Amino acid sequence: MAGEAKSKARAAAPRASARELLIDAAGAVMSEAQTIDVPLTDIAARADVNVALVSYYFGGKDGLLLALAKRDAKTALGELDRLLSLNIGPAEKLRRHLGGVIKTFFRYPYLYRLLAALMRDGTAENAREIAQFFAEPLAKTAKELMEAGIADGSIRKFEPGLFYMAALGACEQIFANRTILKVVHGIEDIDEDLQRRYANVVLEMLTRGYLTDPETRD
Amino acid sequence: MAGEAKSKARAAAPRASARELLIDAAGAVMSEAQTIDVPLTDIAARADVNVALVSYYFGGKDGLLLALAKRDAKTALGELDRLLSLNIGPAEKLRRHLGGVIKTFFRYPYLYRLLAALMRDGTAENAREIAQFFAEPLAKTAKELMEAGIADGSIRKFEPGLFYMAALGACEQIFANRTILKVVHGIEDIDEDLQRRYANVVLEMLTRGYLTDPETRD
């Protein structure tokens, strides 16, 4: 009965949903495998759709992965928009945004490597597309926050582009180098506790630096 | 005459030098090509030795690249040893070390991607070897500097491993993401001026943070 109801529901679903099923499956399979190098057949099997639909909807595997990156980026940029609308100063907005970046890479563990691989190995058009829908809006927002903070005196006078690149590097590092994490630190997986401790270290380091305040030193 | 003298000198050189020529050539070809994906034949041609010597000396391309990574790492670790012998406090040693990390990635533009690729795609043995000769000594030194700085009150109480990972991420980011640099910022190449500006931003950010000191704010 339940099986019959399920297949009826699937048969009755609008065609577009196979597209969403494939995108969801790609994210789930890459998250579990802890690598972006997963066979397309695994993704199709998880989505329970015919693998030929990948060509139909996305023109191939790269197109499917790009669609996944876009969906995740849209979620992250939507959260950034909500943050920007809050009535808090630019230095605090920047801190919360960088905390959000760490949360995004924790939530989508494949996203960093996926974006890097698509920009490095994909077509020049893919690279430009990713830059336009993700990297450029982020860089522009960060620059505006930096400039507002420099203007109101809450943020030091850094070159915004260079500062933001360095800050993102700090946010991403634990997610980008799983082998170092495993071989040097003996950590197999990033759990919620480690993610929170890392976020605390990164945000403290970025906002106040590693030097203690001279007046509190003995 | 000059050509004859040159080939005599080459013929008379001890056999071991072909090994060094290949290592030098691998570094030079990858630096110029701005990628680590260079054909072995280009490296052999640059070294002016038979490509078969790569198998003879290194057992294959991965072995040659590992030897190059080891040589560069040895140079960098030697500089770190000299730094540690200086009569300056731990916070200042840590600052100079992180500046040295940025200089190392500027001097060996292929090194970051090479280490990452060898650890990610190479054998588990390669990954362990790199961890042992490079990542572990670095992590151990950083931990000792942090602990000494926390003890003498000059460095905030961070978890040393997490702090150092985040700090390295900041140091490496500009070298790790050439596509973003090019597509988002329009920068084709990292010259000495950009390297210096980036080092200034990173070191200021890591030591003092992006927040201005409350007492200097108006």
Coordinates of C-alpha atoms in Angstrom, one line a residue:
Chain A
M1 CA 0.0 0.0 0.0
A2 CA 2.6 2.5 1.1
G3 CA 4.8 1.5 -1.9
E4 CA 1.9 1.8 -4.3
A5 CA 1.0 5.3 -2.9
K6 CA 4.7 6.3 -3.2
S7 CA 5.0 5.3 -6.8
K8 CA 1.7 7.0 -7.6
A9 CA 2.9 10.1 -6.0
R10 CA 6.1 10.0 -7.9
A11 CA 4.3 9.3 -11.2
A12 CA 2.0 12.3 -10.5
A13 CA 4.8 14.7 -9.5
P14 CA 5.6 17.4 -12.0
R15 CA 8.5 16.6 -14.3
A16 CA 10.6 19.4 -12.9
S17 CA 11.0 17.5 -9.6
A18 CA 13.5 15.0 -11.1
R19 CA 15.8 18.0 -11.6
E20 CA 15.5 18.8 -7.9
L21 CA 15.9 15.2 -6.9
L22 CA 19.2 15.0 -8.8
I23 CA 20.5 18.2 -7.2
D24 CA 19.6 17.0 -3.7
A25 CA 21.2 13.6 -4.4
A26 CA 24.4 15.1 -5.7
G27 CA 24.8 17.1 -2.5
A28 CA 24.0 14.1 -0.3
V29 CA 26.3 11.7 -2.1
M30 CA 29.2 14.1 -2.0
S31 CA 28.7 14.9 1.6
E32 CA 28.6 11.3 2.6
A33 CA 31.6 10.3 0.4
Q34 CA 33.6 13.3 1.7
T35 CA 34.8 13.8 -1.8
I36 CA 33.5 15.5 -4.9
D37 CA 34.7 12.7 -7.2
V38 CA 31.5 10.6 -7.1
P39 CA 30.1 8.5 -10.0
L40 CA 27.1 10.0 -11.8
T41 CA 25.5 6.6 -11.5
D42 CA 25.6 6.8 -7.7
I43 CA 23.9 10.2 -7.8
A44 CA 21.2 8.9 -10.2
A45 CA 20.6 5.8 -8.0
R46 CA 20.2 8.0 -4.9
A47 CA 17.8 10.2 -6.8
D48 CA 16.0 7.1 -8.0
V49 CA 15.8 8.5 -11.6
N50 CA 17.4 7.4 -14.9
V51 CA 21.0 8.6 -15.3
A52 CA 20.1 9.9 -18.8
L53 CA 18.1 12.7 -17.1
V54 CA 21.4 14.3 -16.1
S55 CA 22.1 15.1 -19.7
Y56 CA 18.5 16.1 -20.3
Y57 CA 18.3 18.6 -17.5
F58 CA 22.0 19.7 -17.1
G59 CA 23.8 18.8 -20.2
G60 CA 26.2 16.6 -18.2
K61 CA 27.8 16.1 -14.8
D62 CA 29.5 19.5 -14.7
G63 CA 26.2 21.2 -15.4
L64 CA 24.6 19.2 -12.5
L65 CA 27.4 20.2 -10.1
L66 CA 27.2 23.8 -11.2
A67 CA 23.4 23.8 -10.5
L68 CA 24.1 22.4 -7.0
A69 CA 26.7 25.1 -6.3
K70 CA 24.3 27.7 -7.5
R71 CA 21.5 26.5 -5.3
D72 CA 23.8 26.5 -2.2
A73 CA 25.2 29.9 -3.1
K74 CA 21.7 31.3 -3.4
T75 CA 20.8 30.1 0.1
A76 CA 24.0 31.6 1.5
L77 CA 23.5 34.9 -0.4
G78 CA 19.9 35.0 0.9
E79 CA 21.2 34.8 4.4
L80 CA 23.7 37.6 3.7
D81 CA 20.9 39.8 2.5
R82 CA 18.9 39.3 5.7
L83 CA 22.1 40.1 7.7
L84 CA 22.7 43.3 5.8
S85 CA 19.1 44.5 6.6
L86 CA 19.8 44.3 10.4
N87 CA 20.3 47.5 12.4
I88 CA 23.8 46.8 13.6
G89 CA 27.2 48.4 12.7
P90 CA 29.4 47.3 9.8
A91 CA 32.1 45.7 12.0
E92 CA 29.5 43.4 13.7
K93 CA 27.9 42.7 10.3
L94 CA 31.3 41.6 9.0
R95 CA 31.8 39.4 12.0
R96 CA 28.5 37.7 11.6
H97 CA 29.0 37.3 7.8
L98 CA 32.3 35.6 8.4
G99 CA 30.7 33.3 10.9
G100 CA 28.0 32.6 8.3
V101 CA 30.7 31.6 5.8
I102 CA 32.1 29.0 8.2
K103 CA 28.6 27.7 8.8
T104 CA 28.0 27.4 5.1
F105 CA 31.1 25.3 4.5
F106 CA 30.1 23.1 7.5
R107 CA 26.6 22.7 6.1
Y108 CA 27.7 22.0 2.5
P109 CA 31.1 20.2 3.1
Y110 CA 31.6 19.7 -0.7
L111 CA 31.0 23.3 -1.6
Y112 CA 34.5 24.7 -1.2
R113 CA 36.1 22.0 -3.2
L114 CA 33.3 22.0 -5.8
L115 CA 33.6 25.7 -6.5
A116 CA 37.4 25.5 -6.6
A117 CA 37.3 22.5 -9.0
L118 CA 34.6 24.1 -11.3
M119 CA 36.6 27.3 -11.5
R120 CA 40.0 25.5 -12.0
D121 CA 39.1 22.7 -14.3
G122 CA 35.8 23.7 -15.9
T123 CA 35.4 26.0 -18.9
A124 CA 36.3 29.7 -18.7
E125 CA 32.5 30.3 -19.0
N126 CA 31.8 28.2 -15.8
A127 CA 34.5 30.1 -14.0
R128 CA 33.0 33.5 -15.0
E129 CA 29.5 32.3 -14.1
I130 CA 30.6 31.2 -10.6
A131 CA 32.5 34.5 -10.2
Q132 CA 29.4 36.4 -11.2
F133 CA 26.8 34.6 -9.1
F134 CA 28.9 34.0 -6.0
A135 CA 32.4 35.4 -5.7
E136 CA 31.7 38.9 -7.0
P137 CA 28.5 39.6 -4.9
L138 CA 30.5 38.4 -1.8
A139 CA 33.5 40.6 -2.6
K140 CA 31.3 43.6 -3.3
T141 CA 29.4 43.2 0.0
A142 CA 32.6 42.7 2.0
K143 CA 34.1 45.9 0.4
E144 CA 31.0 47.9 1.2
L145 CA 31.1 46.7 4.9
M146 CA 34.8 47.4 5.2
E147 CA 34.4 50.9 3.7
A148 CA 31.5 51.7 6.0
G149 CA 33.5 50.4 9.0
I150 CA 36.6 52.4 8.1
A151 CA 34.4 55.5 7.7
D152 CA 32.7 55.1 11.1
G153 CA 36.1 54.2 12.7
S154 CA 35.2 50.7 13.8
I155 CA 37.4 48.9 11.3
R156 CA 41.1 49.4 10.6
K157 CA 42.2 50.8 7.2
F158 CA 42.9 47.6 5.3
E159 CA 42.7 47.2 1.5
P160 CA 39.3 45.6 1.4
G161 CA 39.9 43.0 -1.4
L162 CA 43.1 41.7 0.2
F163 CA 41.6 41.6 3.7
Y164 CA 38.6 39.7 2.5
M165 CA 40.7 37.2 0.7
A166 CA 42.8 36.5 3.8
A167 CA 39.7 36.3 6.0
L168 CA 38.0 33.8 3.7
G169 CA 41.2 31.7 3.7
A170 CA 41.0 31.5 7.5
C171 CA 37.3 30.5 7.3
E172 CA 37.9 27.8 4.7
Q173 CA 41.2 26.2 5.8
I174 CA 39.8 23.6 8.1
F175 CA 37.4 22.5 5.4
A176 CA 39.9 22.7 2.5
N177 CA 42.6 20.4 3.9
R178 CA 41.0 17.2 5.2
T179 CA 44.2 15.3 4.7
I180 CA 46.2 17.6 7.0
L181 CA 43.4 17.4 9.5
K182 CA 43.5 13.7 9.4
V183 CA 47.2 13.0 9.1
V184 CA 48.6 15.8 11.4
H185 CA 45.7 16.2 13.9
G186 CA 44.1 12.8 13.8
I187 CA 40.7 14.3 13.1
E188 CA 38.6 12.2 10.7
D189 CA 35.5 14.3 10.6
I190 CA 34.4 17.8 11.4
D191 CA 31.5 17.7 13.9
E192 CA 29.4 20.5 15.2
D193 CA 31.6 21.0 18.3
L194 CA 34.8 21.3 16.2
Q195 CA 33.0 23.7 13.8
R196 CA 31.9 25.9 16.7
R197 CA 35.4 25.9 18.3
Y198 CA 37.0 26.7 15.0
A199 CA 34.5 29.5 14.3
N200 CA 35.3 31.0 17.8
V201 CA 39.1 30.9 17.1
V202 CA 38.7 32.4 13.6
L203 CA 36.3 35.2 14.6
E204 CA 38.4 36.1 17.7
M205 CA 41.6 36.1 15.5
L206 CA 40.0 38.2 12.8
T207 CA 38.4 40.8 15.0
R208 CA 41.1 41.2 17.7
G209 CA 44.2 39.4 16.5
Y210 CA 46.5 37.1 18.5
L211 CA 48.3 39.8 20.4
T212 CA 46.9 40.5 23.9
D213 CA 45.9 44.1 24.6
P214 CA 48.9 45.9 26.0
E215 CA 46.9 47.4 28.9
T216 CA 45.8 44.0 30.1
R217 CA 49.3 42.5 30.1
D218 CA 51.4 42.4 33.2
Chain B
M1 CA 84.2 27.3 -28.2
A2 CA 81.7 28.3 -25.5
G3 CA 79.3 25.5 -26.6
E4 CA 82.2 23.0 -26.6
A5 CA 83.3 24.1 -23.1
K6 CA 79.7 23.8 -21.9
S7 CA 79.2 20.3 -23.1
K8 CA 82.6 19.2 -21.7
A9 CA 81.6 20.6 -18.3
R10 CA 78.3 18.8 -18.5
A11 CA 79.9 15.5 -19.6
A12 CA 82.4 15.8 -16.7
A13 CA 79.8 16.6 -14.1
P14 CA 79.1 13.8 -11.5
R15 CA 76.1 11.7 -12.3
A16 CA 74.1 12.9 -9.3
S17 CA 73.7 16.4 -10.9
A18 CA 71.1 15.2 -13.4
R19 CA 68.9 14.5 -10.4
E20 CA 69.3 18.2 -9.2
L21 CA 68.8 19.4 -12.8
L22 CA 65.5 17.6 -13.0
I23 CA 64.3 19.0 -9.6
D24 CA 65.3 22.6 -10.6
A25 CA 63.6 22.2 -14.0
A26 CA 60.4 20.9 -12.4
G27 CA 60.2 24.0 -10.2
A28 CA 61.0 26.3 -13.0
V29 CA 58.5 24.8 -15.5
M30 CA 55.7 24.8 -13.0
S31 CA 56.4 28.4 -11.9
E32 CA 56.3 29.6 -15.5
A33 CA 53.3 27.6 -16.5
Q34 CA 51.4 28.7 -13.3
T35 CA 50.1 25.2 -13.0
I36 CA 51.4 21.9 -11.6
D37 CA 50.0 20.0 -14.6
V38 CA 53.1 20.1 -16.8
P39 CA 54.2 17.3 -19.1
L40 CA 57.3 15.3 -17.9
T41 CA 58.8 15.8 -21.4
D42 CA 58.8 19.6 -20.8
I43 CA 60.7 19.1 -17.5
A44 CA 63.2 16.8 -19.0
A45 CA 63.7 19.1 -22.0
R46 CA 64.3 22.1 -19.6
A47 CA 66.8 20.0 -17.6
D48 CA 68.4 18.9 -20.9
V49 CA 68.5 15.3 -19.8
N50 CA 66.8 12.1 -21.0
V51 CA 63.2 11.7 -19.7
A52 CA 64.0 8.1 -18.8
L53 CA 66.2 9.5 -15.9
V54 CA 63.0 10.5 -14.1
S55 CA 62.2 6.8 -13.6
Y56 CA 65.8 6.1 -12.8
Y57 CA 66.1 8.7 -10.0
F58 CA 62.6 9.2 -8.8
G59 CA 60.6 6.1 -9.8
G60 CA 58.2 8.4 -11.8
K61 CA 56.7 11.9 -12.0
D62 CA 55.1 11.7 -8.5
G63 CA 58.5 10.9 -7.0
L64 CA 60.1 13.8 -8.8
L65 CA 57.4 16.2 -7.6
L66 CA 57.8 14.8 -4.0
A67 CA 61.5 15.4 -4.2
L68 CA 60.9 19.0 -5.2
A69 CA 58.4 19.6 -2.5
K70 CA 60.9 18.1 0.0
R71 CA 63.8 20.3 -1.2
D72 CA 61.6 23.5 -0.9
A73 CA 60.3 22.4 2.5
K74 CA 63.8 21.8 3.7
T75 CA 64.8 25.4 2.7
A76 CA 61.7 26.8 4.5
L77 CA 62.3 24.7 7.6
G78 CA 65.9 25.8 7.7
E79 CA 64.8 29.4 7.8
L80 CA 62.4 28.6 10.6
D81 CA 65.2 27.1 12.6
R82 CA 67.3 30.3 12.2
L83 CA 64.3 32.3 13.3
L84 CA 63.7 30.2 16.4
S85 CA 67.3 30.8 17.5
L86 CA 66.8 34.6 17.6
N87 CA 66.6 36.4 20.9
I88 CA 63.0 37.8 20.4
G89 CA 59.7 37.0 22.1
P90 CA 57.3 34.2 20.9
A91 CA 54.7 36.6 19.6
E92 CA 57.2 38.3 17.4
K93 CA 58.7 35.0 16.3
L94 CA 55.2 33.8 15.3
R95 CA 54.7 37.0 13.3
R96 CA 58.0 36.6 11.4
H97 CA 57.3 32.9 10.8
L98 CA 53.9 33.7 9.3
G99 CA 55.6 36.4 7.1
G100 CA 58.0 33.7 6.1
V101 CA 55.2 31.3 5.1
I102 CA 53.8 34.0 2.7
K103 CA 57.3 34.6 1.3
T104 CA 57.8 30.8 0.7
F105 CA 54.5 30.5 -1.3
F106 CA 55.6 33.6 -3.3
R107 CA 59.0 32.2 -4.0
Y108 CA 57.7 28.7 -4.9
P109 CA 54.3 29.5 -6.5
Y110 CA 53.6 25.9 -7.2
L111 CA 54.3 24.6 -3.7
Y112 CA 50.9 25.0 -2.1
R113 CA 49.1 23.3 -4.9
L114 CA 51.8 20.6 -5.2
L115 CA 51.6 19.7 -1.5
A116 CA 47.8 19.7 -1.6
A117 CA 47.7 17.5 -4.8
L118 CA 50.3 15.1 -3.5
M119 CA 48.4 14.7 -0.2
R120 CA 45.0 14.4 -1.8
D121 CA 45.7 12.3 -4.9
G122 CA 48.9 10.6 -4.1
T123 CA 49.3 7.4 -2.1
A124 CA 48.6 7.3 1.6
E125 CA 52.3 6.8 2.0
N126 CA 53.0 10.1 0.2
A127 CA 50.5 11.9 2.3
R128 CA 52.1 10.5 5.5
E129 CA 55.6 11.4 4.3
I130 CA 54.6 15.0 3.5
A131 CA 52.9 15.3 6.9
Q132 CA 56.0 14.0 8.6
F133 CA 58.6 16.2 6.9
F134 CA 56.6 19.4 6.6
A135 CA 53.2 19.7 8.1
E136 CA 54.0 18.1 11.5
P137 CA 57.2 20.0 12.2
L138 CA 55.4 23.3 11.3
A139 CA 52.4 22.4 13.5
K140 CA 54.7 21.4 16.4
T141 CA 56.7 24.7 16.2
A142 CA 53.6 26.8 16.0
K143 CA 52.2 25.0 19.0
E144 CA 55.3 25.7 21.0
L145 CA 55.4 29.4 20.0
M146 CA 51.7 29.7 20.9
E147 CA 52.2 28.1 24.3
A148 CA 55.2 30.2 25.1
G149 CA 53.3 33.3 24.1
I150 CA 50.3 32.4 26.2
A151 CA 52.6 31.7 29.1
D152 CA 54.4 35.1 28.9
G153 CA 51.0 36.9 28.3
S154 CA 51.8 38.2 24.8
I155 CA 49.5 35.9 22.9
R156 CA 45.7 35.3 23.5
K157 CA 44.5 31.9 24.7
F158 CA 43.7 30.2 21.4
E159 CA 43.6 26.5 20.8
P160 CA 47.1 26.4 19.0
G161 CA 46.2 23.8 16.3
L162 CA 43.0 25.6 15.3
F163 CA 44.6 29.0 15.4
Y164 CA 47.5 27.9 13.3
M165 CA 45.3 26.2 10.7
A166 CA 43.3 29.5 10.3
A167 CA 46.5 31.6 10.2
L168 CA 47.9 29.4 7.4
G169 CA 44.6 29.6 5.5
A170 CA 45.0 33.4 5.6
C171 CA 48.6 33.2 4.4
E172 CA 47.9 30.8 1.5
Q173 CA 44.6 32.1 0.2
I174 CA 46.0 34.6 -2.4
F175 CA 48.2 31.8 -3.8
A176 CA 45.6 29.1 -3.7
N177 CA 42.9 30.7 -5.7
R178 CA 44.4 32.2 -8.9
T179 CA 41.1 31.9 -10.7
I180 CA 39.3 34.1 -8.2
L181 CA 42.2 36.6 -8.3
K182 CA 41.9 36.7 -12.1
V183 CA 38.2 36.6 -12.6
V184 CA 37.0 38.7 -9.6
H185 CA 40.0 41.1 -9.1
G186 CA 41.4 41.2 -12.6
I187 CA 44.9 40.2 -11.3
E188 CA 46.8 37.9 -13.7
D189 CA 50.0 37.6 -11.7
I190 CA 51.3 38.1 -8.1
D191 CA 54.2 40.5 -8.3
E192 CA 56.5 41.5 -5.4
D193 CA 54.5 44.6 -4.6
L194 CA 51.2 42.7 -4.3
Q195 CA 53.0 40.0 -2.2
R196 CA 54.2 42.7 0.2
R197 CA 50.8 44.4 0.4
Y198 CA 49.2 41.1 1.1
A199 CA 51.7 40.2 3.8
N200 CA 51.1 43.5 5.5
V201 CA 47.3 43.0 5.5
V202 CA 47.6 39.4 6.8
L203 CA 50.1 40.1 9.5
E204 CA 48.2 43.2 10.7
M205 CA 45.0 41.2 10.7
L206 CA 46.5 38.2 12.5
T207 CA 48.3 40.2 15.2
R208 CA 45.8 43.0 15.9
G209 CA 42.5 42.0 14.2
Y210 CA 40.2 44.2 12.1
L211 CA 38.6 46.0 15.0
T212 CA 40.1 49.4 15.9
D213 CA 41.3 49.7 19.5
P214 CA 38.4 51.1 21.5
E215 CA 40.6 53.8 23.1
T216 CA 41.7 55.2 19.8
R217 CA 38.2 55.4 18.5
D218 CA 36.2 58.7 18.5

